[in-house]
Coordinates of C-alpha atoms and ligand atoms in Angstrom, one line a residue:
M1 CA 97.5 -24.0 -49.0
P2 CA 94.7 -21.4 -48.7
N3 CA 94.2 -20.0 -44.7
A4 CA 92.3 -22.6 -42.5
S5 CA 89.1 -21.6 -42.0
P6 CA 88.1 -22.8 -37.7
E7 CA 86.4 -26.1 -39.3
T8 CA 89.5 -27.3 -41.0
I9 CA 91.3 -27.7 -37.5
L10 CA 91.3 -30.9 -36.8
R11 CA 89.9 -32.0 -33.9
H12 CA 89.2 -35.4 -32.0
D13 CA 86.5 -34.3 -29.7
W14 CA 83.2 -34.1 -31.2
S15 CA 79.8 -34.0 -29.0
R16 CA 76.9 -35.5 -30.8
A17 CA 75.1 -32.8 -30.8
E18 CA 77.5 -31.2 -32.7
V19 CA 77.6 -33.3 -35.4
R20 CA 74.1 -33.5 -35.7
A21 CA 74.0 -29.5 -35.5
L22 CA 76.0 -30.1 -38.7
F23 CA 73.6 -32.9 -39.9
D24 CA 70.8 -30.0 -39.4
L25 CA 72.0 -27.3 -41.3
S26 CA 70.1 -26.3 -44.4
F27 CA 71.4 -28.1 -47.9
P28 CA 72.6 -25.2 -49.2
E29 CA 74.5 -23.9 -46.1
L30 CA 76.0 -27.8 -45.2
L31 CA 77.4 -28.3 -49.0
H32 CA 78.6 -24.2 -49.0
R33 CA 80.4 -25.3 -45.9
A34 CA 81.9 -28.7 -47.0
A35 CA 83.0 -27.6 -50.1
S36 CA 85.1 -24.8 -48.7
V37 CA 86.6 -26.9 -46.4
H38 CA 87.6 -29.1 -49.8
K39 CA 89.3 -26.6 -51.2
D40 CA 91.0 -25.5 -48.2
H41 CA 92.9 -29.1 -48.4
F42 CA 92.6 -30.3 -52.1
D43 CA 92.5 -29.7 -55.5
P44 CA 88.7 -30.3 -55.5
A45 CA 89.2 -30.9 -59.6
E46 CA 91.1 -34.4 -58.3
V47 CA 89.5 -37.6 -57.6
Q48 CA 91.4 -40.4 -56.2
V49 CA 90.7 -43.8 -58.2
S50 CA 91.2 -47.1 -56.2
T51 CA 90.2 -50.8 -57.6
L52 CA 88.8 -53.7 -55.5
L53 CA 89.9 -57.1 -56.4
S54 CA 87.8 -59.4 -54.1
V55 CA 91.3 -62.2 -53.6
K56 CA 89.4 -64.5 -51.5
T57 CA 85.2 -64.7 -52.1
G58 CA 82.3 -66.1 -49.8
G59 CA 82.4 -68.9 -47.0
C60 CA 82.5 -65.9 -44.3
P61 CA 81.9 -67.0 -41.1
E62 CA 80.5 -63.7 -39.9
D63 CA 76.8 -62.5 -39.6
C64 CA 77.2 -59.2 -41.2
A65 CA 74.0 -58.5 -41.9
Y66 CA 74.3 -55.9 -45.0
C67 CA 77.1 -58.8 -46.5
P68 CA 76.6 -61.3 -49.6
Q69 CA 79.5 -62.9 -49.0
A70 CA 78.3 -64.3 -45.1
Q71 CA 78.1 -68.3 -45.8
R72 CA 74.4 -67.9 -43.4
Y73 CA 73.0 -66.5 -46.0
H74 CA 71.7 -67.7 -49.2
T75 CA 72.7 -65.0 -51.9
G76 CA 74.3 -67.6 -54.6
V77 CA 78.0 -66.3 -53.7
D78 CA 80.2 -69.5 -54.4
A79 CA 82.7 -69.4 -52.5
T80 CA 86.5 -69.5 -53.7
K81 CA 89.9 -70.4 -52.4
L82 CA 92.9 -67.7 -52.4
M83 CA 94.0 -66.7 -55.7
S84 CA 97.4 -66.9 -56.7
T85 CA 99.9 -64.4 -56.6
E86 CA 99.9 -64.5 -60.7
A87 CA 96.4 -64.0 -61.1
V88 CA 96.3 -61.0 -58.9
L89 CA 99.5 -59.5 -60.7
E90 CA 97.9 -59.9 -63.4
K91 CA 94.3 -58.0 -62.0
A92 CA 96.6 -54.9 -60.6
K93 CA 98.2 -54.4 -64.2
Q94 CA 95.1 -54.1 -65.9
A95 CA 94.0 -51.8 -62.8
K96 CA 97.2 -49.4 -63.5
A97 CA 96.4 -49.8 -67.3
A98 CA 92.6 -48.2 -66.6
G99 CA 94.0 -45.4 -64.0
A100 CA 94.0 -46.9 -60.8
S101 CA 96.7 -45.2 -58.4
R102 CA 95.5 -47.9 -55.8
F103 CA 95.0 -51.4 -55.4
C104 CA 93.3 -53.2 -52.4
M105 CA 92.8 -56.8 -51.7
G106 CA 90.1 -58.2 -49.9
A107 CA 89.4 -60.9 -48.7
A108 CA 86.0 -62.6 -47.1
W109 CA 87.4 -63.7 -44.0
R110 CA 87.0 -63.2 -40.1
S111 CA 90.5 -63.2 -39.5
P112 CA 93.6 -64.1 -41.4
K113 CA 95.7 -67.4 -40.3
D114 CA 98.8 -66.8 -39.9
R115 CA 99.7 -69.2 -42.5
D116 CA 97.5 -66.9 -45.2
I117 CA 100.1 -64.0 -44.0
P118 CA 102.7 -64.7 -46.2
K119 CA 101.1 -65.4 -49.3
V120 CA 99.0 -62.3 -48.9
A121 CA 102.7 -60.6 -48.0
A122 CA 103.7 -61.7 -51.5
M123 CA 100.7 -60.4 -53.2
I124 CA 101.5 -57.2 -51.8
R125 CA 105.1 -57.1 -52.5
E126 CA 103.9 -58.1 -55.7
V127 CA 101.3 -54.9 -56.4
K128 CA 103.9 -52.9 -54.9
S129 CA 106.9 -53.4 -57.5
L130 CA 103.8 -52.3 -60.1
G131 CA 104.1 -48.7 -58.1
L132 CA 100.7 -48.9 -57.3
E133 CA 99.6 -47.9 -53.6
T134 CA 98.7 -51.1 -51.7
C135 CA 95.7 -51.6 -49.7
A136 CA 94.6 -55.0 -48.3
T137 CA 90.8 -55.6 -46.5
L138 CA 91.0 -59.2 -44.3
G139 CA 89.3 -58.6 -41.0
M140 CA 90.6 -58.6 -37.7
L141 CA 94.5 -58.7 -37.1
S142 CA 96.5 -59.4 -34.1
G143 CA 99.6 -57.1 -33.4
D144 CA 102.1 -59.4 -35.1
Q145 CA 100.0 -60.0 -38.5
A146 CA 99.5 -55.9 -39.0
R147 CA 103.4 -55.9 -38.5
A148 CA 104.1 -58.7 -41.1
L149 CA 101.6 -56.9 -43.8
K150 CA 103.6 -53.7 -43.1
D151 CA 106.7 -55.2 -43.5
A152 CA 105.7 -56.7 -47.2
G153 CA 105.1 -52.6 -48.1
L154 CA 101.0 -52.9 -47.1
D155 CA 100.1 -49.2 -47.3
Y156 CA 96.7 -49.1 -46.1
Y157 CA 95.0 -51.2 -44.4
N158 CA 90.6 -51.2 -44.6
H159 CA 88.3 -52.0 -41.4
N160 CA 85.5 -50.5 -41.3
L161 CA 83.0 -49.1 -38.4
D162 CA 80.3 -50.1 -39.8
T163 CA 78.0 -48.0 -38.3
A164 CA 77.1 -46.2 -34.7
P165 CA 78.4 -48.3 -31.7
E166 CA 74.8 -48.3 -30.7
F167 CA 73.4 -49.7 -33.8
Y168 CA 76.2 -52.2 -34.2
N169 CA 74.1 -55.1 -32.1
E170 CA 71.7 -54.6 -34.8
I171 CA 73.4 -55.7 -38.1
I172 CA 76.5 -57.6 -36.9
R173 CA 76.5 -59.8 -33.8
T174 CA 79.6 -62.3 -34.2
R175 CA 81.9 -59.7 -32.9
E176 CA 82.5 -56.6 -30.9
F177 CA 82.5 -52.6 -31.7
Q178 CA 85.6 -53.2 -29.9
D179 CA 87.4 -55.5 -31.4
R180 CA 86.9 -53.1 -34.9
L181 CA 88.9 -50.6 -32.7
D182 CA 91.4 -53.3 -31.5
T183 CA 92.6 -53.9 -35.2
L184 CA 92.5 -50.2 -36.3
E185 CA 94.7 -49.7 -33.2
H186 CA 97.1 -52.7 -34.2
V187 CA 97.4 -51.2 -37.5
R188 CA 97.8 -47.5 -36.6
D189 CA 100.8 -48.9 -33.9
V190 CA 103.1 -50.3 -37.1
G191 CA 102.7 -47.0 -38.9
M192 CA 100.2 -47.9 -41.5
K193 CA 97.7 -45.5 -43.2
T194 CA 93.5 -46.7 -42.2
C195 CA 91.2 -46.7 -44.3
C196 CA 88.3 -46.5 -42.3
G197 CA 84.3 -45.7 -42.9
G198 CA 80.9 -47.2 -42.9
I199 CA 77.7 -48.2 -44.6
V200 CA 74.5 -45.7 -44.9
G201 CA 70.8 -46.8 -45.6
M202 CA 71.0 -49.8 -43.2
G203 CA 67.9 -48.5 -41.5
E204 CA 69.4 -46.1 -38.8
S205 CA 68.5 -43.2 -38.0
R206 CA 70.3 -39.4 -38.7
E207 CA 71.1 -39.5 -35.1
Q208 CA 72.9 -43.0 -35.7
R209 CA 75.1 -41.5 -38.8
A210 CA 76.3 -39.2 -36.6
G211 CA 77.4 -41.1 -34.1
L212 CA 79.3 -43.8 -37.0
L213 CA 80.9 -40.0 -37.9
Q214 CA 81.6 -38.8 -34.8
T215 CA 83.4 -42.2 -33.8
L216 CA 85.7 -41.6 -37.2
A217 CA 86.5 -38.1 -36.3
N218 CA 87.3 -39.1 -32.5
L219 CA 89.6 -42.0 -33.0
P220 CA 93.1 -41.4 -32.1
A221 CA 94.0 -40.4 -35.3
H222 CA 91.5 -39.7 -38.4
P223 CA 91.5 -42.4 -40.8
D224 CA 93.5 -41.4 -43.9
S225 CA 90.7 -42.7 -46.3
V226 CA 86.8 -42.8 -45.2
P227 CA 85.0 -44.8 -47.2
I228 CA 80.9 -44.0 -47.4
N229 CA 79.0 -46.3 -48.4
R230 CA 75.6 -46.8 -49.5
L231 CA 73.7 -50.0 -48.7
V232 CA 73.6 -52.3 -52.0
Q233 CA 70.5 -54.1 -50.9
V234 CA 70.9 -58.2 -51.7
E235 CA 68.5 -60.3 -51.9
G236 CA 69.0 -63.2 -49.1
T237 CA 70.8 -60.9 -46.7
P238 CA 68.8 -59.9 -43.8
L239 CA 68.4 -56.3 -45.0
A240 CA 67.0 -56.3 -48.4
G241 CA 64.0 -54.8 -48.2
T242 CA 65.2 -51.9 -45.6
T243 CA 63.9 -48.6 -46.6
E244 CA 66.0 -46.9 -49.0
L245 CA 68.1 -43.7 -47.3
D246 CA 67.0 -40.2 -49.3
P247 CA 69.7 -39.7 -51.5
F248 CA 70.4 -35.8 -49.9
E249 CA 70.8 -37.6 -46.8
F250 CA 73.5 -39.7 -48.4
V251 CA 74.9 -36.4 -49.5
R252 CA 74.7 -34.9 -46.2
T253 CA 76.4 -37.6 -44.3
I254 CA 79.6 -37.0 -47.2
A255 CA 79.6 -33.4 -46.3
V256 CA 79.7 -34.1 -42.9
A257 CA 82.3 -36.3 -43.0
R258 CA 84.8 -34.1 -45.0
L259 CA 83.7 -31.2 -42.1
M260 CA 84.6 -33.6 -39.5
M261 CA 87.8 -35.2 -41.1
P262 CA 88.9 -32.7 -43.4
K263 CA 92.4 -33.5 -44.3
S264 CA 91.5 -37.3 -45.2
M265 CA 90.0 -38.9 -48.5
V266 CA 86.6 -39.4 -48.5
R267 CA 85.6 -42.2 -50.7
L268 CA 82.3 -43.1 -52.5
S269 CA 82.6 -46.9 -52.8
A270 CA 79.6 -49.6 -52.5
G271 CA 76.9 -48.6 -54.0
R272 CA 78.2 -45.8 -56.2
E273 CA 76.8 -48.0 -59.3
S274 CA 72.9 -47.6 -58.6
M275 CA 73.7 -43.5 -58.4
S276 CA 72.5 -41.1 -60.7
D277 CA 75.5 -39.0 -62.6
E278 CA 74.0 -35.6 -60.5
L279 CA 74.0 -37.6 -57.4
Q280 CA 77.4 -38.5 -57.7
A281 CA 78.3 -35.0 -58.6
L282 CA 76.6 -33.5 -55.2
C283 CA 78.8 -36.0 -53.7
F284 CA 82.2 -34.4 -55.0
L285 CA 80.8 -31.0 -54.6
A286 CA 80.1 -32.0 -50.7
G287 CA 83.6 -32.9 -50.5
A288 CA 83.9 -36.7 -51.9
N289 CA 87.5 -37.2 -53.5
S290 CA 87.9 -40.7 -54.1
I291 CA 85.8 -43.7 -56.0
F292 CA 86.4 -47.3 -56.4
Y293 CA 86.4 -49.1 -59.7
G294 CA 85.0 -52.5 -58.4
E295 CA 87.1 -55.7 -59.9
K296 CA 84.7 -55.9 -62.7
L297 CA 85.2 -52.9 -63.5
L298 CA 88.7 -54.0 -64.3
T299 CA 88.5 -54.1 -67.9
T300 CA 88.7 -51.3 -69.8
G301 CA 85.7 -51.3 -72.4
N302 CA 82.9 -51.9 -69.5
P303 CA 80.2 -50.0 -69.7
D304 CA 80.7 -48.7 -65.9
T305 CA 84.4 -47.6 -66.2
E306 CA 83.0 -45.7 -69.6
R307 CA 80.8 -44.3 -68.1
D308 CA 83.1 -42.6 -65.3
L309 CA 85.1 -41.7 -67.6
A310 CA 82.2 -39.3 -69.2
L311 CA 81.3 -38.4 -66.0
F312 CA 85.0 -37.1 -65.1
A313 CA 84.4 -35.6 -68.2
R314 CA 81.4 -33.5 -68.4
L315 CA 82.5 -32.3 -64.5
G316 CA 86.3 -31.4 -65.6
L317 CA 87.5 -34.0 -62.9
R318 CA 90.9 -35.9 -63.2
P319 CA 92.0 -38.9 -61.5
M320 CA 94.6 -37.9 -59.0
Q321 CA 98.1 -39.1 -60.0
I322 CA 100.6 -41.2 -57.6
V323 CA 104.2 -40.4 -57.2
E324 CA 106.9 -42.5 -56.3
T325 CA 110.0 -41.4 -54.8
A326 CA 112.9 -43.4 -53.6
G327 CA 110.8 -46.4 -52.8
T328 CA 107.8 -44.7 -51.3
V329 CA 104.3 -44.4 -53.1
H330 CA 102.5 -41.4 -52.3
A331 CA 99.8 -39.1 -53.7
S332 CA 100.9 -36.7 -55.7
I333 CA 98.9 -34.1 -54.2
E334 CA 100.2 -32.4 -50.4
D335 CA 100.5 -34.4 -47.2
H336 CA 97.2 -35.4 -46.2
Q337 CA 97.3 -36.7 -43.2
D338 CA 96.8 -35.5 -39.7
H339 CA 99.6 -37.9 -38.1
P340 CA 103.0 -38.1 -37.7
A341 CA 103.3 -41.4 -37.8
H342 CA 100.8 -41.6 -41.1
T343 CA 103.7 -39.2 -42.9
C344 CA 104.7 -40.9 -45.8
A345 CA 108.9 -40.6 -45.3
A346 CA 110.1 -39.5 -49.0
Ligands
SF4_401 S1 83.0 -60.0 -41.9 FE1 83.4 -59.1 -43.7 S2 83.1 -60.8 -45.6 FE2 82.1 -61.6 -43.6 S3 80.2 -61.1 -43.8 FE3 81.5 -59.8 -42.5 S4 81.7 -58.0 -44.3 FE4 80.8 -60.0 -45.4

């Protein structure tokens, strides 16, 4: 690994003023620093490809102002029951064939009921048996639920902070910011890796974007994956009609995330479909090294999948591969964890 610059030392004591100072750098200076730190820890030509499958859609009792799956908003999303294990396995096989190395299963729940856990555990075991990394996002978890999912073979748990603590109640009122932190603690306590980021473009200020990244980087362990979502405005949700975020500000957010959490996978997820190729290229330059193929992209021949593959070819990027060693699935890159409990045991 190349010599680490001072900025690549893992820190958990960022002040808001320090984060603001990074955001306020000139765009070229910020990108130069972020690209340099990215290269210290990763091969910049490699991008991890993950696939997200909604295993239970809609009908959620929560009130997240951005979410079309909240039952209280009229967005045309029909609520579905939990998918069968067989149907999930079929989708996972398609995802693997399409080049995904990680398969994330999402359910629109406030939190899973205890009776749901064995069903999700069966899905996890089957997906894992394909040699895919497994991830789930199911809402808030108790300590016992986190343990059961870990025992089933779950590698990652996604639970986003969504936004800065001081902006949280503008977006969600049915739970507290501390609830998010508690679930993340349960996940870390059982030794699962965390996938945790947020959404920008919800009307928050730059100060609040800095607050989101400050909170993420100051967690006891940096999230292993940090999804940075750009708000997808959905008619019927309270955030429809919000002023669009300047695309350069989105790139800045990626770059600052890379500088503050240098060993984490920084992921472009929601909102990527509407980004130009040039904007995505800037994001990769700024240190993004993971993307989501949404579930609608699972079938090969899909125009969006074709577009991604073409963009990879134009930029000389390649999907990050995973290797399997003695039953443990992990990325083929060097260890990118920042906490001993999160290091893959080969
Ligand atoms: S908890 Fe998840 S599914 Fe439910 S409204 Fe919020 S973001 Fe949507």
